mmCIF file of C-alpha atoms and ligand atoms in Angstrom:
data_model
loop_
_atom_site.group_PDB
_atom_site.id
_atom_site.type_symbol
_atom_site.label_atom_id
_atom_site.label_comp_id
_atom_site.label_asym_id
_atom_site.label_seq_id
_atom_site.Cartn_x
_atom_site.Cartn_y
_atom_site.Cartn_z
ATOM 1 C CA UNK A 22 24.826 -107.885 -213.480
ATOM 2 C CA UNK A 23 21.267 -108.935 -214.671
ATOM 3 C CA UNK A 24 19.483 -107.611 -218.058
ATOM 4 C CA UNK A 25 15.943 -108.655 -218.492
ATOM 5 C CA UNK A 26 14.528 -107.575 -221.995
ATOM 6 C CA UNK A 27 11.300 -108.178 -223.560
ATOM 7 C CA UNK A 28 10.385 -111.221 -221.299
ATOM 8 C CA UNK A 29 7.542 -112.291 -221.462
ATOM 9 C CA UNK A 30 5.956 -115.643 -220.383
ATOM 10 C CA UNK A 31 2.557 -117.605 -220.591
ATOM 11 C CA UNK A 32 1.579 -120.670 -218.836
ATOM 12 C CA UNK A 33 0.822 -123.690 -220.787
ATOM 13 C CA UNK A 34 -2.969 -123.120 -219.619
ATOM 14 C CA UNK A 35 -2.619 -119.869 -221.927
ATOM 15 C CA UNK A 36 -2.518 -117.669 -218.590
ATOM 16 C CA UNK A 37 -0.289 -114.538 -219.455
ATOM 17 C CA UNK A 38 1.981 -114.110 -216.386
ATOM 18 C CA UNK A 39 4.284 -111.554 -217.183
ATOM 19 C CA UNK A 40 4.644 -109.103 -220.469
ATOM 20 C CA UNK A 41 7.234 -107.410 -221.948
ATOM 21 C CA UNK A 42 9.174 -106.875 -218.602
ATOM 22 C CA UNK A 43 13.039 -104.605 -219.136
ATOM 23 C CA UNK A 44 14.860 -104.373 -216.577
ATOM 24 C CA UNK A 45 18.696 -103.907 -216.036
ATOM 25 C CA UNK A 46 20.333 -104.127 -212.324
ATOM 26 C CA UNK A 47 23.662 -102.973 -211.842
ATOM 27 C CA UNK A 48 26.366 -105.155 -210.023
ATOM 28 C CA UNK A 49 26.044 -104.318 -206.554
ATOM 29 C CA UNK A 50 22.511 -103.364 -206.288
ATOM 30 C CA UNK A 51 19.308 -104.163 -204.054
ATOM 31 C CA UNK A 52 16.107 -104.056 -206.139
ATOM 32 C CA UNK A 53 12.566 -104.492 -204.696
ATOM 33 C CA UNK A 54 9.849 -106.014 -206.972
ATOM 34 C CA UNK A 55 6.365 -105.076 -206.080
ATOM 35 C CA UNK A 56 3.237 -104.903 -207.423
ATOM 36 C CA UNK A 57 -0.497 -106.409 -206.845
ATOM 37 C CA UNK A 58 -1.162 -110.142 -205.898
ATOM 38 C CA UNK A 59 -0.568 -112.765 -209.385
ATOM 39 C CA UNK A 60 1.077 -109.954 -211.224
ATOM 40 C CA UNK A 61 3.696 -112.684 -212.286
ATOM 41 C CA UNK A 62 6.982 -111.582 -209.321
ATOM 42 C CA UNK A 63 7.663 -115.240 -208.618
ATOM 43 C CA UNK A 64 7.141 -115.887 -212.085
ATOM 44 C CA UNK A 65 9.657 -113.484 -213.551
ATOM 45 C CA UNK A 66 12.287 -114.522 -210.463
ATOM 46 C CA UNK A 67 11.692 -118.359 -211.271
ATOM 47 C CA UNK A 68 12.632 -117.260 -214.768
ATOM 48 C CA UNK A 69 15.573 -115.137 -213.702
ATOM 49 C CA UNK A 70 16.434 -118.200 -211.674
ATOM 50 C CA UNK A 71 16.440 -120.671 -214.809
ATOM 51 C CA UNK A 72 13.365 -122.541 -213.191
ATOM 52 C CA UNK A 73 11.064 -121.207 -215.801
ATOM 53 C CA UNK A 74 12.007 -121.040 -219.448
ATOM 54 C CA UNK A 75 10.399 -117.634 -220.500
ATOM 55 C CA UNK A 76 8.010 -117.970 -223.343
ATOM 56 C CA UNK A 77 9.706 -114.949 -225.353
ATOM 57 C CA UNK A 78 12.515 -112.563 -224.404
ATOM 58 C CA UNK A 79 16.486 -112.819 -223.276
ATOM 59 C CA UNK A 80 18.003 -112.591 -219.755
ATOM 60 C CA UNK A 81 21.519 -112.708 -219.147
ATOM 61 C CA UNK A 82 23.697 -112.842 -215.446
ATOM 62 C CA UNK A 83 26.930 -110.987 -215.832
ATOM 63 C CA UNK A 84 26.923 -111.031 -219.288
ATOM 64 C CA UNK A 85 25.716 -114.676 -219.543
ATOM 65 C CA UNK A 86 22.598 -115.746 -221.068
ATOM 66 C CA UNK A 87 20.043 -117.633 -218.534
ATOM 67 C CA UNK A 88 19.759 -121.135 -219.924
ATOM 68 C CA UNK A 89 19.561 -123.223 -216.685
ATOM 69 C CA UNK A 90 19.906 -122.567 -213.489
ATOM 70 C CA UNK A 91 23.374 -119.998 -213.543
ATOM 71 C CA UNK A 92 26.276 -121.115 -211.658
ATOM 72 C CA UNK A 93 26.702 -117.878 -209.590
ATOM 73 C CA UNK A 94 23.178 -117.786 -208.093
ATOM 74 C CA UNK A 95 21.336 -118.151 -204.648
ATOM 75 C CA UNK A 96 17.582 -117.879 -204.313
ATOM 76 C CA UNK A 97 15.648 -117.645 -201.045
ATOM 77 C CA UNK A 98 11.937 -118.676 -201.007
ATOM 78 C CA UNK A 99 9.700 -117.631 -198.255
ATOM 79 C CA UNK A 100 8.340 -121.670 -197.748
ATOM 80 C CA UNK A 101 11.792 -122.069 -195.264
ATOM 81 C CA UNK A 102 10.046 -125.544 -194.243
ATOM 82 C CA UNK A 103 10.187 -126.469 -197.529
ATOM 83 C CA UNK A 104 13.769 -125.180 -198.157
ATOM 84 C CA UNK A 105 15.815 -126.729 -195.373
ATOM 85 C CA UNK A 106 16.585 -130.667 -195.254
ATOM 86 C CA UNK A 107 14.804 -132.040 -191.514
ATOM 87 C CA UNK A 108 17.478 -134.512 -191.344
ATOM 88 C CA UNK A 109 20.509 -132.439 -192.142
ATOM 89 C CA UNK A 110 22.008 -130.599 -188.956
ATOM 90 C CA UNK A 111 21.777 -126.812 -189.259
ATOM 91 C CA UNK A 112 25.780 -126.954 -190.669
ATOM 92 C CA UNK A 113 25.251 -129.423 -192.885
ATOM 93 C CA UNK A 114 22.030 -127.339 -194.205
ATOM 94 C CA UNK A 115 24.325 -124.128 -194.994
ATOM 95 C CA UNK A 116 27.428 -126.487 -196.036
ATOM 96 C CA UNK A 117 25.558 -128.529 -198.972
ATOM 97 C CA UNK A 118 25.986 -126.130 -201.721
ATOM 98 C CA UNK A 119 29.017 -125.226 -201.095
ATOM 99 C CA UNK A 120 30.203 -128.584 -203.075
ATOM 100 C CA UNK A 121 28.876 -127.287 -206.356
ATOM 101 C CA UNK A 122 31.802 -124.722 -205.532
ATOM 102 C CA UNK A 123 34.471 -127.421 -204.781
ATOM 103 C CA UNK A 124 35.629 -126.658 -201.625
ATOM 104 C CA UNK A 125 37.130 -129.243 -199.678
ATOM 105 C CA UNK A 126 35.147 -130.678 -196.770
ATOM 106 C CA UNK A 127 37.206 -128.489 -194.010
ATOM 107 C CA UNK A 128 36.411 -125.219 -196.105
ATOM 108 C CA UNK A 129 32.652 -125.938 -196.523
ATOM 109 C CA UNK A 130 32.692 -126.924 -192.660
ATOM 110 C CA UNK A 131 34.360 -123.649 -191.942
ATOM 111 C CA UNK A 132 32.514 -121.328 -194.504
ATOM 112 C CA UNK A 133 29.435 -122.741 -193.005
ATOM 113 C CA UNK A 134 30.282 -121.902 -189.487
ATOM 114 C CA UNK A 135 31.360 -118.300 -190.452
ATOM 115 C CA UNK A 136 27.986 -117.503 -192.194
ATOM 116 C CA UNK A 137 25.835 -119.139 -189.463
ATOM 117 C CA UNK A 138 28.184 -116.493 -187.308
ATOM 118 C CA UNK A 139 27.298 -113.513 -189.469
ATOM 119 C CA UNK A 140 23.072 -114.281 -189.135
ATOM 120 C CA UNK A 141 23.535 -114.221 -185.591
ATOM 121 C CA UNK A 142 23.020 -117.948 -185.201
ATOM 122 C CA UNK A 143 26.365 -119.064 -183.607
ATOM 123 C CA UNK A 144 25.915 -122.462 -181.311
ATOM 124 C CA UNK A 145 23.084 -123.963 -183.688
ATOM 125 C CA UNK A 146 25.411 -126.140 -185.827
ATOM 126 C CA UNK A 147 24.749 -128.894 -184.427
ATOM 127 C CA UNK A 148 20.919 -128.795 -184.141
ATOM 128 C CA UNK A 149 18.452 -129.965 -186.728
ATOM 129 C CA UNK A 150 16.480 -127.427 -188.492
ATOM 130 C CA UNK A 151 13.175 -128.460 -186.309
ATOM 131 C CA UNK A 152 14.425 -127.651 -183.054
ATOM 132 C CA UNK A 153 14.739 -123.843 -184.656
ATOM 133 C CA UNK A 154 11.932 -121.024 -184.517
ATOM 134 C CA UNK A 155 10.530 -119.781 -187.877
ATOM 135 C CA UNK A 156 12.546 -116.882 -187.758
ATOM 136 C CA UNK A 157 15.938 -119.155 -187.036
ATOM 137 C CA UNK A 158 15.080 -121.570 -189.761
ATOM 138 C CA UNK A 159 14.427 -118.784 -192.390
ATOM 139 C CA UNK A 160 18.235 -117.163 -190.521
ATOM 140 C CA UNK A 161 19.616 -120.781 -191.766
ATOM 141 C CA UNK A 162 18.261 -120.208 -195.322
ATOM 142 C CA UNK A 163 19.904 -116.905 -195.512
ATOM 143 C CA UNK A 164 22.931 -118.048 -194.109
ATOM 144 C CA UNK A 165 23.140 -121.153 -197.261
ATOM 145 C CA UNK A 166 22.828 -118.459 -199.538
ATOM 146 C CA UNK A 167 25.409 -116.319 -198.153
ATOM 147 C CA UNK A 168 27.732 -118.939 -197.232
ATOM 148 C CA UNK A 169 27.553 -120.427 -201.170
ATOM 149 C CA UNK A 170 28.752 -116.099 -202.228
ATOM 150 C CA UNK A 171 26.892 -115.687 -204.976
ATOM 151 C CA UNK A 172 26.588 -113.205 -207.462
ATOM 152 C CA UNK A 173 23.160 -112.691 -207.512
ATOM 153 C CA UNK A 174 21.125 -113.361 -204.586
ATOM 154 C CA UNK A 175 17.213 -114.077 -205.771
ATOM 155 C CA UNK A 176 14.725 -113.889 -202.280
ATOM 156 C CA UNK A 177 11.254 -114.389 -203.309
ATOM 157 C CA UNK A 178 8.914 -113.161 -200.290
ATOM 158 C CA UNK A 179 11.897 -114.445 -197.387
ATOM 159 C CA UNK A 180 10.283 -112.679 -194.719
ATOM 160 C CA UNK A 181 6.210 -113.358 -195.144
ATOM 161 C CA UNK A 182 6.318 -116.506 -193.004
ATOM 162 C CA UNK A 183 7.933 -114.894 -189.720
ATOM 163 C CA UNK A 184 6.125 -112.409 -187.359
ATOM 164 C CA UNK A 185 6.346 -108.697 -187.703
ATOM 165 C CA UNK A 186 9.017 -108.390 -185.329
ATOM 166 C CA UNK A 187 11.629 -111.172 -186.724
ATOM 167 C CA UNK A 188 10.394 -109.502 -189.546
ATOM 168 C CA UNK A 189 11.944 -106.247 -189.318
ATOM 169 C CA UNK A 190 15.062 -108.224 -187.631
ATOM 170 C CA UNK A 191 15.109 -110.139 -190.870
ATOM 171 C CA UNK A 192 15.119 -106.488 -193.174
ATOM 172 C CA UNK A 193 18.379 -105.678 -190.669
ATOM 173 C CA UNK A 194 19.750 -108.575 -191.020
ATOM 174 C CA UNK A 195 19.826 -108.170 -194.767
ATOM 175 C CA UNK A 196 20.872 -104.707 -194.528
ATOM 176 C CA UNK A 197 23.564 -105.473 -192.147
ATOM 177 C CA UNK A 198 25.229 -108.119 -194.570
ATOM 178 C CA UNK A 199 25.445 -105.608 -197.196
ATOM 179 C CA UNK A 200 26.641 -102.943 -194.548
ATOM 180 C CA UNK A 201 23.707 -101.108 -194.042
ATOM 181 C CA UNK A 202 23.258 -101.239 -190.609
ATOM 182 C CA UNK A 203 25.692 -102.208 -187.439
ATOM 183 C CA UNK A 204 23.104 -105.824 -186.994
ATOM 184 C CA UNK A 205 24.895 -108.802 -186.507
ATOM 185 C CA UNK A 206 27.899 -110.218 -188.842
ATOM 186 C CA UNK A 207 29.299 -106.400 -189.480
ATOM 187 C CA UNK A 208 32.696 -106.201 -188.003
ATOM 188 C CA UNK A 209 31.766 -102.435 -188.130
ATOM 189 C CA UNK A 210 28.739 -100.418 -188.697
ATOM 190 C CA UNK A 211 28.618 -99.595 -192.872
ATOM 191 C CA UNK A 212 30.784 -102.860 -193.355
ATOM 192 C CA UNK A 213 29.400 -104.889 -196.037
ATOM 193 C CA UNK A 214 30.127 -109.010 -194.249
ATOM 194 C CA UNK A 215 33.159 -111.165 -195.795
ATOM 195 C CA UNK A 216 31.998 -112.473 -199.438
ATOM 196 C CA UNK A 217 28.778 -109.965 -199.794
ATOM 197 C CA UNK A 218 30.733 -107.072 -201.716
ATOM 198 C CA UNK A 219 29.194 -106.474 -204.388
ATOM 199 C CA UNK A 220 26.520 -108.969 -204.266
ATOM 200 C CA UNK A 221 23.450 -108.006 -206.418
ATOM 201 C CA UNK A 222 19.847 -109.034 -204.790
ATOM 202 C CA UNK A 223 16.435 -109.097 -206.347
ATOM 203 C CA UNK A 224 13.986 -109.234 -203.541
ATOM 204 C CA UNK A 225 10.207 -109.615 -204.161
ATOM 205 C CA UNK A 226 7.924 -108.549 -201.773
ATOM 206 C CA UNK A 227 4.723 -107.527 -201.511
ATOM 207 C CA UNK A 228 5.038 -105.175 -198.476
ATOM 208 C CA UNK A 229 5.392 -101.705 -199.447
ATOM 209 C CA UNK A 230 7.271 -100.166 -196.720
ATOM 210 C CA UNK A 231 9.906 -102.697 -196.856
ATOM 211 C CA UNK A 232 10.708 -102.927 -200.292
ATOM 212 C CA UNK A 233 11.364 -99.380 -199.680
ATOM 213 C CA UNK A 234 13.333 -100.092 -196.741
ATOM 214 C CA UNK A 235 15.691 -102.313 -197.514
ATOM 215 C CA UNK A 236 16.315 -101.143 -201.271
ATOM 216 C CA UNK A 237 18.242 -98.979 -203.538
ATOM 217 C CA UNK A 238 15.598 -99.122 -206.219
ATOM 218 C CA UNK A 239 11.586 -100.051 -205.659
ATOM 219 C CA UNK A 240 10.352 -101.896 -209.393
ATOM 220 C CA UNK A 241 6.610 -101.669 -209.326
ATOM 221 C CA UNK A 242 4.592 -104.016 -211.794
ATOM 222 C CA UNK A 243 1.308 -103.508 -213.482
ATOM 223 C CA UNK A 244 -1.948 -106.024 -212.274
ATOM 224 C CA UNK A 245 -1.947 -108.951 -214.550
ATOM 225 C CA UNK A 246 -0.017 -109.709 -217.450
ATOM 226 C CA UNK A 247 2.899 -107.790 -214.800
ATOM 227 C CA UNK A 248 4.474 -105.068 -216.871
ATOM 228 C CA UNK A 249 7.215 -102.521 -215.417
ATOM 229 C CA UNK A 250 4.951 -99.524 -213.892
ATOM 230 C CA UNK A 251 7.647 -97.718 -212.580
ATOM 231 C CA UNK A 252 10.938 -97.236 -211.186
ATOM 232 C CA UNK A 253 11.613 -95.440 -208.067
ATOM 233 C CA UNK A 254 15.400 -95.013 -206.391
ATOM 234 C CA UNK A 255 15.332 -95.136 -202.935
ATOM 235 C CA UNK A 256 17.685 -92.224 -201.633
ATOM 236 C CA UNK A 257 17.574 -92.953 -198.157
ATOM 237 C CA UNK A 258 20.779 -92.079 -195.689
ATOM 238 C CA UNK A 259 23.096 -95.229 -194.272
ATOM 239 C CA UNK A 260 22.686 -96.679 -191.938
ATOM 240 C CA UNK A 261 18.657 -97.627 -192.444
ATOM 241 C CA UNK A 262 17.118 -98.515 -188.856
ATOM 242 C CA UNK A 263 13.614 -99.308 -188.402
ATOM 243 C CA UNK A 264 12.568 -96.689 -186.245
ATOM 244 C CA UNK A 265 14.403 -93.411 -187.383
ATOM 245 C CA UNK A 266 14.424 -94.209 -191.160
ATOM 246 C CA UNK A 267 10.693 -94.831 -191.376
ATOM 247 C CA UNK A 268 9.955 -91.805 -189.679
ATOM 248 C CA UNK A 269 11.913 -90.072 -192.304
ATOM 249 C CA UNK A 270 9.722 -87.437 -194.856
ATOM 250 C CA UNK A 271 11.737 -89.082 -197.507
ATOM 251 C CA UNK A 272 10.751 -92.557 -196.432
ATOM 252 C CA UNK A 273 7.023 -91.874 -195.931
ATOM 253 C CA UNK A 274 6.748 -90.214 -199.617
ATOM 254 C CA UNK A 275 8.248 -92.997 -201.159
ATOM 255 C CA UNK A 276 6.559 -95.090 -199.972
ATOM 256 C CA UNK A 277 2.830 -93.547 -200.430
ATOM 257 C CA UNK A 278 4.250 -93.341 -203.673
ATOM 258 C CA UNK A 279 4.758 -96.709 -204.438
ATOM 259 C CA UNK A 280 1.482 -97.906 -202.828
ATOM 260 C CA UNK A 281 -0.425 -95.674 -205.404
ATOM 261 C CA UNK A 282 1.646 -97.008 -208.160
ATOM 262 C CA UNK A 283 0.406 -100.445 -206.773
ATOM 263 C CA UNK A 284 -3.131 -99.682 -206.217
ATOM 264 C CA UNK A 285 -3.527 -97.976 -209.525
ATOM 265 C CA UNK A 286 -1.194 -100.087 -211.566
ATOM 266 C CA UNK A 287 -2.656 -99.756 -214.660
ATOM 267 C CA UNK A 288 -2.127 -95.787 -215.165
ATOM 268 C CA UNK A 289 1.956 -94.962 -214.970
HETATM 269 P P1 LIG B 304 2.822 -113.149 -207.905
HETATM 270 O O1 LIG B 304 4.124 -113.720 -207.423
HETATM 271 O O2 LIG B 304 2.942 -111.732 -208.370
HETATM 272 O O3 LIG B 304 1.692 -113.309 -206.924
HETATM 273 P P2 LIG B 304 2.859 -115.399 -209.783
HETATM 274 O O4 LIG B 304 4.065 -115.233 -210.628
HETATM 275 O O5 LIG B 304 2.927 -116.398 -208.667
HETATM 276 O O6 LIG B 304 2.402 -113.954 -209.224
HETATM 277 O O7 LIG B 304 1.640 -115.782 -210.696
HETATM 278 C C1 LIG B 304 1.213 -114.959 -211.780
HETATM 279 C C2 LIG B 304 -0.005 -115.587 -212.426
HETATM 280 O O8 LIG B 304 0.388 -116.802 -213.059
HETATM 281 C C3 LIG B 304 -1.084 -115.947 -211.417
HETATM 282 O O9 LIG B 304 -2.346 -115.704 -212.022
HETATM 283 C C4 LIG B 304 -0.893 -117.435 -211.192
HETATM 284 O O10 LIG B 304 -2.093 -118.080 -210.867
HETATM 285 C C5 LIG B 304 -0.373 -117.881 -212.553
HETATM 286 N N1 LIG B 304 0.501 -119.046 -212.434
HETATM 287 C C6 LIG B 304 1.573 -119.184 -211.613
HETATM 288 N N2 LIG B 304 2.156 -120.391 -211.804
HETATM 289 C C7 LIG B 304 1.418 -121.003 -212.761
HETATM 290 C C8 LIG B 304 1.505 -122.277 -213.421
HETATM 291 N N3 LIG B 304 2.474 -123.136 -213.119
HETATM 292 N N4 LIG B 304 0.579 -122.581 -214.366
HETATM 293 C C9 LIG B 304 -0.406 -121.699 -214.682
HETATM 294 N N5 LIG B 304 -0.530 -120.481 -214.117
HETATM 295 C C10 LIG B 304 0.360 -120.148 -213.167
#
């Protein structure tokens, strides 16, 4: 679904962000990116996204090479403030995109509702995206992405401007859309929601334990220019929950693991 080879980029200021990055994610698949503070993440997801023409280097989405923004894309930024429209209602937030996929106004009205339904935020339609907690708002921003169905599902830090708790409902939420967990919007526990089969995510994150938690595959990068450390699967048994699964031996040496990998990242 996405092939990143040889990317590299530098800012116009000469600053080199990201070197030499490979990386191939299969259709399907939840990667974490981690990795120590201005090792390039947002910059090699802004360039995944076709916000940021890489400097050298090819990425392609489902076979197509990245030359704007691709058709079959969502991204989620962590600013949700900055990422919702104040004077669009909630439904009219999650409906916008869904033009660039031209449905009619009834279907965007109705895929709107359903994905608002499957975040757990039924009866907030009508409401503007200020009269929503953090947590809700950042809910709403999930729920455009999901409602638009995309391919390939870009979240760049989603959850670092909620507290811990909606934090860790957030990771649920995320897993329960893919059918990880029996959260809210799974008809069924291990039922991925309507339109997320097979959706591919990048996440970027620079908490350890939950870009092992919510992944099949932890990416670490090197400190500055970001290079790919290391590559760790994430074998951990379905469903995840936040209490048993991070009590798991499995969980806890993965997770040690990748915070050495991202204190030491210059010695794979
Ligand atoms: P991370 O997401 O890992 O914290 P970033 O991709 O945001 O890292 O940034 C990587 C490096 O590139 C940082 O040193 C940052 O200051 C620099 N950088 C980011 N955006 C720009 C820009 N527009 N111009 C110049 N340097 C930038």
């Amino acid at each position: 679904m996405l092939d990143i080879a040889g990317l590299s980029h530098r800012y116009a200021d000469g600053h080199q962000a990201v070197e030499d990055v490979e990386l191939h994610v299969a259709r399907g698949e939840l990667v974490s990116i981690v990795g120590p503070s201005g090792c390039g993440k947002s910059t090699l997801l802004r360039c995944v996204a076709g916000l940021q023409r890489p400097s050298a280097g090819d990425i392609s989405v489902a076979g197509r090479a990245v030359d704007g923004v691709p058709d079959d894309l969502a991204v989620v930024f962590q600013d949700y403030t900055r990422s919702l429209f104040p004077w669009l209602t909630v439904r009219d937030n999650v409906a916008l995109p869904l033009r660039r996929r031209g449905l009619d106004r009834a279907e965007r009205r109705a895929r709107a509702l359903a994905a608002l339904a499957q975040v757990g935020l039924d009866g907030t339609a009508g409401k503007y995206p200020w009269q929503l907690s953090g947590g809700m708002q950042q809910r709403v921003a999930i729920a455009r992405a999901l409602a638009y169905r995309p391919a390939l599902l870009l979240m760049d830090e989603p959850f670092g401007s909620v507290d811990a708790q909606t934090r860790e409902d957030l990771e649920d939420l995320l897993l329960s859309v893919r059918g990880g967990t029996d959260g809210p919007g799974t008809d069924a526990p291990g039922t991925p929601a309507p339109g997320t089969e097979g959706m591919t995510i990048l996440l970027v994150t620079h908490d350890i334990d939950e870009s092992v938690y919510v992944a099949d595959r932890v990416v670490v990068l090197t400190g500055a220019p970001g290079r790919v450390h290391s590559e760790l699967p994430v074998e951990l048994p379905a469903p995840r929950d936040q209490i048993g699964t991070r009590a798991l031996p499995a969980f806890v040496r993965l997770r040690t693991e990748v915070g050495r990998a991202v204190r030491r990242p210059c010695t794979p």
